[in-house]
CSV table of N, CA and C in Angstrom, one decimal:
chain,number,residue,atom,x,y,z
Y,1,MET,N,88.9,107.0,96.4
Y,1,MET,CA,89.4,107.7,95.2
Y,1,MET,C,90.8,107.2,94.9
Y,2,ASN,N,91.0,107.1,93.6
Y,2,ASN,CA,92.3,106.7,93.1
Y,2,ASN,C,93.4,107.8,93.4
Y,3,GLU,N,94.5,107.3,93.7
Y,3,GLU,CA,95.7,108.2,93.9
Y,3,GLU,C,96.1,108.8,92.5
Y,4,MET,N,96.3,110.0,92.4
Y,4,MET,CA,96.7,110.6,91.1
Y,4,MET,C,98.0,110.0,90.6
Y,5,ARG,N,98.0,109.7,89.4
Y,5,ARG,CA,99.2,109.1,88.7
Y,5,ARG,C,99.4,109.8,87.4
Y,6,TRP,N,100.6,109.8,86.9
Y,6,TRP,CA,100.8,110.3,85.6
Y,6,TRP,C,100.5,109.2,84.6
Y,7,ILE,N,100.0,109.6,83.4
Y,7,ILE,CA,99.8,108.5,82.5
Y,7,ILE,C,100.5,109.1,81.1
Y,8,ASP,N,100.7,108.1,80.2
Y,8,ASP,CA,101.2,108.5,78.8
Y,8,ASP,C,100.0,108.5,77.9
Y,9,VAL,N,99.8,109.7,77.2
Y,9,VAL,CA,98.7,109.9,76.2
Y,9,VAL,C,99.2,109.9,74.8
Y,10,LEU,N,98.7,109.2,74.0
Y,10,LEU,CA,99.0,109.3,72.6
Y,10,LEU,C,97.9,110.1,71.8
Y,11,LEU,N,98.4,111.2,71.3
Y,11,LEU,CA,97.5,112.0,70.5
Y,11,LEU,C,97.8,111.6,69.1
Y,12,VAL,N,96.7,111.2,68.3
Y,12,VAL,CA,96.9,110.9,66.8
Y,12,VAL,C,96.1,112.0,66.1
Y,13,GLU,N,96.8,112.9,65.6
Y,13,GLU,CA,96.2,114.1,64.9
Y,13,GLU,C,97.1,114.7,63.9
Y,14,ASP,N,96.5,115.1,62.8
Y,14,ASP,CA,97.4,115.6,61.7
Y,14,ASP,C,97.2,117.1,61.5
Y,15,ASP,N,96.3,117.7,62.3
Y,15,ASP,CA,96.1,119.2,62.1
Y,15,ASP,C,97.0,119.9,63.1
Y,16,PRO,N,98.0,120.7,62.7
Y,16,PRO,CA,98.9,121.3,63.5
Y,16,PRO,C,98.3,122.3,64.6
Y,17,GLY,N,97.1,122.8,64.2
Y,17,GLY,CA,96.4,123.8,65.1
Y,17,GLY,C,95.7,123.0,66.3
Y,18,ASP,N,95.1,121.8,65.9
Y,18,ASP,CA,94.5,121.0,67.0
Y,18,ASP,C,95.6,120.4,67.9
Y,19,ILE,N,96.7,120.1,67.3
Y,19,ILE,CA,97.9,119.6,68.2
Y,19,ILE,C,98.3,120.8,69.1
Y,20,LEU,N,98.5,121.9,68.7
Y,20,LEU,CA,98.8,123.0,69.6
Y,20,LEU,C,97.9,123.2,70.6
Y,21,LEU,N,96.5,123.2,70.2
Y,21,LEU,CA,95.5,123.4,71.2
Y,21,LEU,C,95.5,122.3,72.3
Y,22,THR,N,95.7,121.1,71.9
Y,22,THR,CA,95.8,120.0,72.8
Y,22,THR,C,97.0,120.2,73.8
Y,23,LYS,N,98.1,120.5,73.3
Y,23,LYS,CA,99.3,120.8,74.0
Y,23,LYS,C,99.1,121.9,75.0
Y,24,GLU,N,98.4,123.0,74.5
Y,24,GLU,CA,98.1,124.2,75.4
Y,24,GLU,C,97.1,123.8,76.5
Y,25,ALA,N,96.2,122.9,76.1
Y,25,ALA,CA,95.2,122.5,77.1
Y,25,ALA,C,95.9,121.7,78.2
Y,26,PHE,N,96.8,120.9,77.9
Y,26,PHE,CA,97.5,120.1,78.9
Y,26,PHE,C,98.3,121.1,79.7
Y,27,GLU,N,99.0,122.1,79.2
Y,27,GLU,CA,99.8,123.0,79.9
Y,27,GLU,C,98.9,123.9,80.9
Y,28,LEU,N,97.9,124.5,80.3
Y,28,LEU,CA,97.0,125.3,81.0
Y,28,LEU,C,96.3,124.7,82.2
Y,29,ASN,N,96.0,123.4,82.0
Y,29,ASN,CA,95.4,122.7,83.0
Y,29,ASN,C,96.3,122.0,84.0
Y,30,LYS,N,97.6,122.3,83.8
Y,30,LYS,CA,98.7,121.7,84.6
Y,30,LYS,C,98.6,120.2,84.5
Y,31,VAL,N,98.1,119.7,83.4
Y,31,VAL,CA,98.1,118.3,83.2
Y,31,VAL,C,99.5,117.8,83.2
Y,32,ARG,N,99.9,116.9,84.1
Y,32,ARG,CA,101.2,116.3,84.2
Y,32,ARG,C,101.5,115.1,83.4
Y,33,ASN,N,100.4,114.7,82.6
Y,33,ASN,CA,100.6,113.6,81.8
Y,33,ASN,C,101.5,113.8,80.6
Y,34,LYS,N,102.1,112.7,80.2
Y,34,LYS,CA,103.1,112.9,79.1
Y,34,LYS,C,102.3,112.8,77.7
Y,35,LEU,N,102.3,113.9,76.9
Y,35,LEU,CA,101.6,113.7,75.6
Y,35,LEU,C,102.6,113.4,74.6
Y,36,HIS,N,102.3,112.4,73.9
Y,36,HIS,CA,103.0,111.9,72.7
Y,36,HIS,C,102.2,112.2,71.5
Y,37,VAL,N,102.8,112.7,70.4
Y,37,VAL,CA,101.9,113.0,69.1
Y,37,VAL,C,102.5,112.3,67.9
Y,38,VAL,N,101.6,111.8,67.2
Y,38,VAL,CA,101.8,111.2,65.8
Y,38,VAL,C,100.9,111.8,65.0
Y,39,ASN,N,101.3,111.9,63.6
Y,39,ASN,CA,100.5,112.7,62.6
Y,39,ASN,C,99.6,112.0,61.7
Y,40,ASP,N,99.7,110.6,61.7
Y,40,ASP,CA,98.8,109.9,60.8
Y,40,ASP,C,98.7,108.4,61.3
Y,41,GLY,N,97.8,107.7,60.7
Y,41,GLY,CA,97.5,106.5,61.1
Y,41,GLY,C,98.5,105.4,61.1
Y,42,GLU,N,99.4,105.5,60.1
Y,42,GLU,CA,100.5,104.6,60.0
Y,42,GLU,C,101.5,104.8,61.1
Y,43,GLN,N,101.8,106.0,61.4
Y,43,GLN,CA,102.7,106.4,62.5
Y,43,GLN,C,102.0,105.9,63.9
Y,44,ALA,N,100.8,106.1,64.0
Y,44,ALA,CA,100.1,105.6,65.2
Y,44,ALA,C,100.3,104.1,65.5
Y,45,MET,N,100.1,103.3,64.4
Y,45,MET,CA,100.3,101.9,64.5
Y,45,MET,C,101.9,101.5,64.8
Y,46,ALA,N,102.7,102.3,64.1
Y,46,ALA,CA,104.2,102.0,64.4
Y,46,ALA,C,104.5,102.3,65.9
Y,47,PHE,N,104.0,103.4,66.4
Y,47,PHE,CA,104.2,103.8,67.8
Y,47,PHE,C,103.6,102.7,68.7
Y,48,LEU,N,102.4,102.3,68.4
Y,48,LEU,CA,101.9,101.3,69.3
Y,48,LEU,C,102.5,100.0,69.2
Y,49,ARG,N,103.0,99.6,68.2
Y,49,ARG,CA,103.7,98.3,67.9
Y,49,ARG,C,105.2,98.4,68.2
Y,50,ARG,N,105.6,99.6,68.5
Y,50,ARG,CA,107.1,99.9,68.7
Y,50,ARG,C,107.9,99.5,67.6
Y,51,GLU,N,107.6,100.0,66.4
Y,51,GLU,CA,108.3,99.7,65.2
Y,51,GLU,C,108.8,101.1,64.6
Y,52,GLU,N,109.6,100.9,63.5
Y,52,GLU,CA,110.0,102.0,62.6
Y,52,GLU,C,110.3,103.3,63.3
Y,53,GLY,N,111.3,103.3,64.1
Y,53,GLY,CA,111.6,104.5,64.8
Y,53,GLY,C,111.0,104.7,66.2
Y,54,TYR,N,110.0,103.9,66.5
Y,54,TYR,CA,109.3,104.1,67.9
Y,54,TYR,C,109.7,102.8,68.8
Y,55,GLU,N,110.8,102.1,68.6
Y,55,GLU,CA,111.1,101.0,69.4
Y,55,GLU,C,111.0,101.2,70.9
Y,56,ASP,N,111.4,102.5,71.3
Y,56,ASP,CA,111.4,102.8,72.7
Y,56,ASP,C,110.2,103.6,73.2
Y,57,ALA,N,109.2,103.5,72.3
Y,57,ALA,CA,107.9,104.3,72.7
Y,57,ALA,C,107.3,103.5,73.9
Y,58,PRO,N,106.7,104.3,74.9
Y,58,PRO,CA,106.0,103.8,76.0
Y,58,PRO,C,104.6,103.3,75.4
Y,59,ARG,N,104.2,102.3,76.2
Y,59,ARG,CA,102.7,101.9,75.9
Y,59,ARG,C,101.8,102.9,76.4
Y,60,PRO,N,101.0,103.6,75.6
Y,60,PRO,CA,100.1,104.7,76.1
Y,60,PRO,C,99.0,104.1,77.0
Y,61,ASP,N,98.6,104.9,78.0
Y,61,ASP,CA,97.5,104.5,78.9
Y,61,ASP,C,96.2,105.0,78.3
Y,62,LEU,N,96.3,105.9,77.4
Y,62,LEU,CA,95.1,106.5,76.7
Y,62,LEU,C,95.5,107.0,75.4
Y,63,ILE,N,94.5,106.8,74.4
Y,63,ILE,CA,94.8,107.3,73.0
Y,63,ILE,C,93.6,108.3,72.8
Y,64,LEU,N,94.1,109.5,72.2
Y,64,LEU,CA,93.1,110.5,71.7
Y,64,LEU,C,93.2,110.4,70.2
Y,65,LEU,N,92.1,110.0,69.4
Y,65,LEU,CA,92.3,109.6,68.1
Y,65,LEU,C,91.4,110.5,67.2
Y,66,ASP,N,91.9,111.1,66.3
Y,66,ASP,CA,91.2,111.8,65.2
Y,66,ASP,C,90.7,110.8,64.2
Y,67,LEU,N,89.6,111.0,63.6
Y,67,LEU,CA,89.1,110.1,62.5
Y,67,LEU,C,89.7,110.3,61.2
Y,68,ASN,N,89.8,111.6,60.8
Y,68,ASN,CA,90.3,112.0,59.5
Y,68,ASN,C,91.7,112.2,59.5
Y,69,LEU,N,92.4,111.1,59.0
Y,69,LEU,CA,93.9,111.1,59.1
Y,69,LEU,C,94.4,110.7,57.7
Y,70,PRO,N,95.6,111.2,57.3
Y,70,PRO,CA,96.2,110.8,56.1
Y,70,PRO,C,96.8,109.4,56.3
Y,71,ARG,N,97.2,108.8,55.2
Y,71,ARG,CA,97.8,107.5,55.1
Y,71,ARG,C,97.0,106.3,55.6
Y,72,LYS,N,96.4,106.4,56.8
Y,72,LYS,CA,95.5,105.3,57.4
Y,72,LYS,C,94.6,106.1,58.2
Y,73,ASP,N,93.3,105.9,57.8
Y,73,ASP,CA,92.1,106.5,58.4
Y,73,ASP,C,92.0,106.2,59.9
Y,74,GLY,N,91.5,107.1,60.7
Y,74,GLY,CA,91.4,106.8,62.1
Y,74,GLY,C,90.4,105.7,62.5
Y,75,ARG,N,89.5,105.5,61.6
Y,75,ARG,CA,88.6,104.3,61.8
Y,75,ARG,C,89.3,103.0,61.6
Y,76,GLU,N,90.3,103.0,60.7
Y,76,GLU,CA,91.1,101.8,60.4
Y,76,GLU,C,92.0,101.6,61.6
Y,77,VAL,N,92.6,102.7,62.1
Y,77,VAL,CA,93.5,102.6,63.3
Y,77,VAL,C,92.7,102.1,64.5
Y,78,LEU,N,91.5,102.6,64.7
Y,78,LEU,CA,90.7,102.0,65.8
Y,78,LEU,C,90.4,100.5,65.6
Y,79,GLN,N,90.1,100.2,64.5
Y,79,GLN,CA,89.8,98.8,64.1
Y,79,GLN,C,91.0,97.9,64.4
Y,80,ASP,N,92.2,98.4,64.0
Y,80,ASP,CA,93.4,97.6,64.2
Y,80,ASP,C,93.7,97.5,65.7
Y,81,ILE,N,93.5,98.6,66.5
Y,81,ILE,CA,93.9,98.6,67.9
Y,81,ILE,C,93.0,97.7,68.6
Y,82,LYS,N,91.7,97.8,68.4
Y,82,LYS,CA,90.8,96.8,69.0
Y,82,LYS,C,90.8,95.4,68.7
Y,83,GLY,N,91.4,95.1,67.5
Y,83,GLY,CA,91.5,93.8,67.0
Y,83,GLY,C,92.8,93.2,67.4
Y,84,ASP,N,93.7,93.9,68.1
Y,84,ASP,CA,95.0,93.4,68.5
Y,84,ASP,C,95.0,93.1,70.0
Y,85,GLU,N,95.4,91.8,70.2
Y,85,GLU,CA,95.3,91.3,71.6
Y,85,GLU,C,96.0,92.1,72.6
Y,86,GLU,N,97.2,92.7,72.1
Y,86,GLU,CA,98.0,93.4,73.0
Y,86,GLU,C,97.7,94.9,73.3
Y,87,LEU,N,96.9,95.4,72.3
Y,87,LEU,CA,96.5,96.8,72.3
Y,87,LEU,C,95.0,97.1,72.7
Y,88,ARG,N,94.2,96.2,72.6
Y,88,ARG,CA,92.7,96.4,72.8
Y,88,ARG,C,92.4,97.0,74.0
Y,89,ARG,N,93.2,96.7,75.1
Y,89,ARG,CA,92.8,97.2,76.4
Y,89,ARG,C,93.0,98.7,76.7
Y,90,ILE,N,93.8,99.3,75.6
Y,90,ILE,CA,94.1,100.8,75.7
Y,90,ILE,C,92.8,101.5,75.5
Y,91,PRO,N,92.4,102.3,76.4
Y,91,PRO,CA,91.2,103.2,76.1
Y,91,PRO,C,91.5,104.1,74.9
Y,92,VAL,N,90.4,104.1,74.1
Y,92,VAL,CA,90.6,105.1,72.9
Y,92,VAL,C,89.4,106.1,72.9
Y,93,VAL,N,89.8,107.4,73.0
Y,93,VAL,CA,88.7,108.4,72.9
Y,93,VAL,C,88.8,109.0,71.5
Y,94,VAL,N,87.8,108.9,70.7
Y,94,VAL,CA,87.7,109.5,69.4
Y,94,VAL,C,87.5,111.0,69.7
Y,95,LEU,N,88.4,111.8,69.3
Y,95,LEU,CA,88.3,113.3,69.5
Y,95,LEU,C,88.4,113.9,68.1
Y,96,THR,N,87.3,114.3,67.5
Y,96,THR,CA,87.1,114.6,66.2
Y,96,THR,C,86.2,115.7,65.8
Y,97,THR,N,86.3,116.3,64.8
Y,97,THR,CA,85.3,117.4,64.4
Y,97,THR,C,84.0,116.9,63.8
Y,98,SER,N,84.0,115.6,63.4
Y,98,SER,CA,82.9,114.9,62.8
Y,98,SER,C,81.7,114.7,63.9
Y,99,GLU,N,80.5,115.2,63.6
Y,99,GLU,CA,79.4,115.0,64.4
Y,99,GLU,C,78.3,114.1,63.6
Y,100,ALA,N,78.9,113.4,62.5
Y,100,ALA,CA,78.1,112.5,61.8
Y,100,ALA,C,77.7,111.3,62.5
Y,101,GLU,N,76.4,111.0,62.6
Y,101,GLU,CA,75.8,109.8,63.3
Y,101,GLU,C,76.6,108.6,62.8
Y,102,GLU,N,76.8,108.5,61.5
Y,102,GLU,CA,77.4,107.3,61.0
Y,102,GLU,C,78.8,107.1,61.6
Y,103,ASP,N,79.6,108.2,61.8
Y,103,ASP,CA,80.9,108.1,62.5
Y,103,ASP,C,80.8,107.7,63.9
Y,104,ILE,N,79.8,108.2,64.6
Y,104,ILE,CA,79.6,107.9,66.0
Y,104,ILE,C,79.3,106.4,66.2
Y,105,LEU,N,78.3,106.0,65.4
Y,105,LEU,CA,77.9,104.5,65.5
Y,105,LEU,C,79.1,103.6,65.1
Y,106,ARG,N,79.8,104.0,63.9
Y,106,ARG,CA,81.0,103.1,63.6
Y,106,ARG,C,82.0,103.1,64.6
Y,107,SER,N,82.3,104.2,65.2
Y,107,SER,CA,83.3,104.3,66.3
Y,107,SER,C,83.0,103.3,67.4
Y,108,TYR,N,81.7,103.4,67.9
Y,108,TYR,CA,81.3,102.6,69.0
Y,108,TYR,C,81.2,101.2,68.6
Y,109,ASN,N,80.8,100.9,67.4
Y,109,ASN,CA,80.8,99.5,66.9
Y,109,ASN,C,82.2,98.9,66.9
Y,110,LEU,N,83.2,99.8,66.6
Y,110,LEU,CA,84.6,99.4,66.7
Y,110,LEU,C,85.2,99.5,68.0
Y,111,HIS,N,84.4,99.7,69.1
Y,111,HIS,CA,84.7,99.6,70.4
Y,111,HIS,C,85.5,100.8,71.0
Y,112,ALA,N,85.2,102.0,70.4
Y,112,ALA,CA,85.8,103.2,71.0
Y,112,ALA,C,85.3,103.3,72.4
Y,113,ASN,N,86.1,103.8,73.3
Y,113,ASN,CA,85.7,103.9,74.7
Y,113,ASN,C,84.9,105.2,74.9
Y,114,ALA,N,85.0,106.2,74.1
Y,114,ALA,CA,84.2,107.5,74.1
Y,114,ALA,C,84.3,108.2,72.7
Y,115,TYR,N,83.3,109.0,72.4
Y,115,TYR,CA,83.4,109.7,71.2
Y,115,TYR,C,83.1,111.2,71.5
Y,116,VAL,N,84.0,112.1,71.2
Y,116,VAL,CA,83.9,113.5,71.7
Y,116,VAL,C,84.1,114.3,70.4
Y,117,SER,N,83.2,115.2,70.2
Y,117,SER,CA,83.2,116.2,69.1
Y,117,SER,C,84.2,117.4,69.6
Y,118,LYS,N,85.1,117.7,68.8
Y,118,LYS,CA,86.1,118.8,69.1
Y,118,LYS,C,85.3,120.2,69.1
Y,119,PRO,N,85.3,120.9,70.2
Y,119,PRO,CA,84.7,122.2,70.2
Y,119,PRO,C,85.6,123.2,69.3
Y,120,VAL,N,85.1,124.1,68.6
Y,120,VAL,CA,85.9,125.0,67.9
Y,120,VAL,C,86.3,126.3,68.7
Y,121,ASP,N,85.6,126.4,69.8
Y,121,ASP,CA,86.0,127.5,70.8
Y,121,ASP,C,87.1,127.0,71.7
Y,122,PHE,N,88.1,127.9,71.8
Y,122,PHE,CA,89.3,127.6,72.7
Y,122,PHE,C,89.0,127.1,74.0
Y,123,GLU,N,88.1,127.9,74.7
Y,123,GLU,CA,87.9,127.7,76.1
Y,123,GLU,C,87.1,126.4,76.3
Y,124,GLN,N,86.2,126.2,75.3
Y,124,GLN,CA,85.5,124.9,75.4
Y,124,GLN,C,86.4,123.7,75.1
Y,125,PHE,N,87.3,123.8,74.1
Y,125,PHE,CA,88.3,122.8,73.9
Y,125,PHE,C,89.1,122.5,75.1
Y,126,ILE,N,89.5,123.5,75.8
Y,126,ILE,CA,90.4,123.3,77.0
Y,126,ILE,C,89.5,122.6,78.0
Y,127,SER,N,88.3,122.9,78.2
Y,127,SER,CA,87.4,122.3,79.1
Y,127,SER,C,87.2,120.8,78.7
Y,128,VAL,N,87.0,120.5,77.4
Y,128,VAL,CA,86.9,119.1,77.1
Y,128,VAL,C,88.1,118.3,77.4
Y,129,VAL,N,89.3,118.8,77.1
Y,129,VAL,CA,90.5,118.1,77.3
Y,129,VAL,C,90.7,117.9,78.8
Y,130,ARG,N,90.4,118.9,79.6
Y,130,ARG,CA,90.5,118.7,81.1
Y,130,ARG,C,89.5,117.6,81.6
Y,131,ARG,N,88.3,117.6,81.1
Y,131,ARG,CA,87.3,116.6,81.5
Y,131,ARG,C,87.9,115.2,81.1
Y,132,ILE,N,88.3,115.0,80.0
Y,132,ILE,CA,88.8,113.8,79.5
Y,132,ILE,C,90.0,113.3,80.5
Y,133,ASP,N,90.9,114.3,80.7
Y,133,ASP,CA,91.9,114.0,81.6
Y,133,ASP,C,91.5,113.6,83.0
Y,134,ASP,N,90.7,114.4,83.6
Y,134,ASP,CA,90.1,114.2,85.0
Y,134,ASP,C,89.5,112.8,85.0
Y,135,PHE,N,88.6,112.5,84.0
Y,135,PHE,CA,88.0,111.2,84.0
Y,135,PHE,C,88.9,110.0,83.9
Y,136,PHE,N,89.8,110.0,83.0
Y,136,PHE,CA,90.7,108.9,82.8
Y,136,PHE,C,91.9,108.8,83.9
Y,137,VAL,N,92.2,110.0,84.5
Y,137,VAL,CA,93.2,109.9,85.6
Y,137,VAL,C,92.7,109.7,87.0
Y,138,THR,N,91.6,110.3,87.3
Y,138,THR,CA,91.2,110.4,88.7
Y,138,THR,C,89.9,109.5,88.9
Y,139,VAL,N,89.2,109.2,87.9
Y,139,VAL,CA,87.9,108.4,88.0
Y,139,VAL,C,88.1,106.9,87.6
Y,140,VAL,N,88.6,106.7,86.5
Y,140,VAL,CA,88.7,105.4,85.9
Y,140,VAL,C,89.9,104.6,86.4
Y,141,LYS,N,89.8,103.3,86.6
Y,141,LYS,CA,90.9,102.6,87.0
Y,141,LYS,C,91.5,101.9,85.7
Y,142,LEU,N,92.6,102.3,85.3
Y,142,LEU,CA,93.2,101.8,84.1
Y,142,LEU,C,94.0,100.6,84.3
Y,143,PRO,N,94.0,99.6,83.4
Y,143,PRO,CA,94.8,98.4,83.6
Y,143,PRO,C,96.3,98.8,83.4
Y,144,SER,N,97.2,98.0,84.0
Y,144,SER,CA,98.6,98.2,83.7
Y,144,SER,C,98.9,97.5,82.5
Y,145,LEU,N,99.5,98.2,81.4
Y,145,LEU,CA,99.6,97.8,80.1
Y,145,LEU,C,101.0,97.2,79.7
Y,146,ASP,N,102.0,97.5,80.6
Y,146,ASP,CA,103.3,97.0,80.2
Y,146,ASP,C,103.6,95.8,81.0
């Protein structure tokens, strides 16, 4: 079993309620990982490329990506990440309200590592975030990205 380690998680989400739920899920589950939040696709790419005010941003070990984002759609962000030599190894979990088969297929075709529909129930949402965290921190061997 892998030794527990802290990871940097980038949440790309524009809905303040979902941001709050994710933060609460991290806190309630005693998730020690560092959660960084950006609110649109352009900010996500600036964070990942360490540009425009994000020059000191850490390279995240995991990205939680909503699909429906302002300025730059989550699908475009996913395509940019997986098309970038330096970013493509970062695991991306699409965490979205969409259950459309088209979105699921397109996300996997763009090399998403997982596709998770956001539960509307708070307890279920907490459980989903905990499972994502458990899987990527305790089960999966993540590459060193820096």
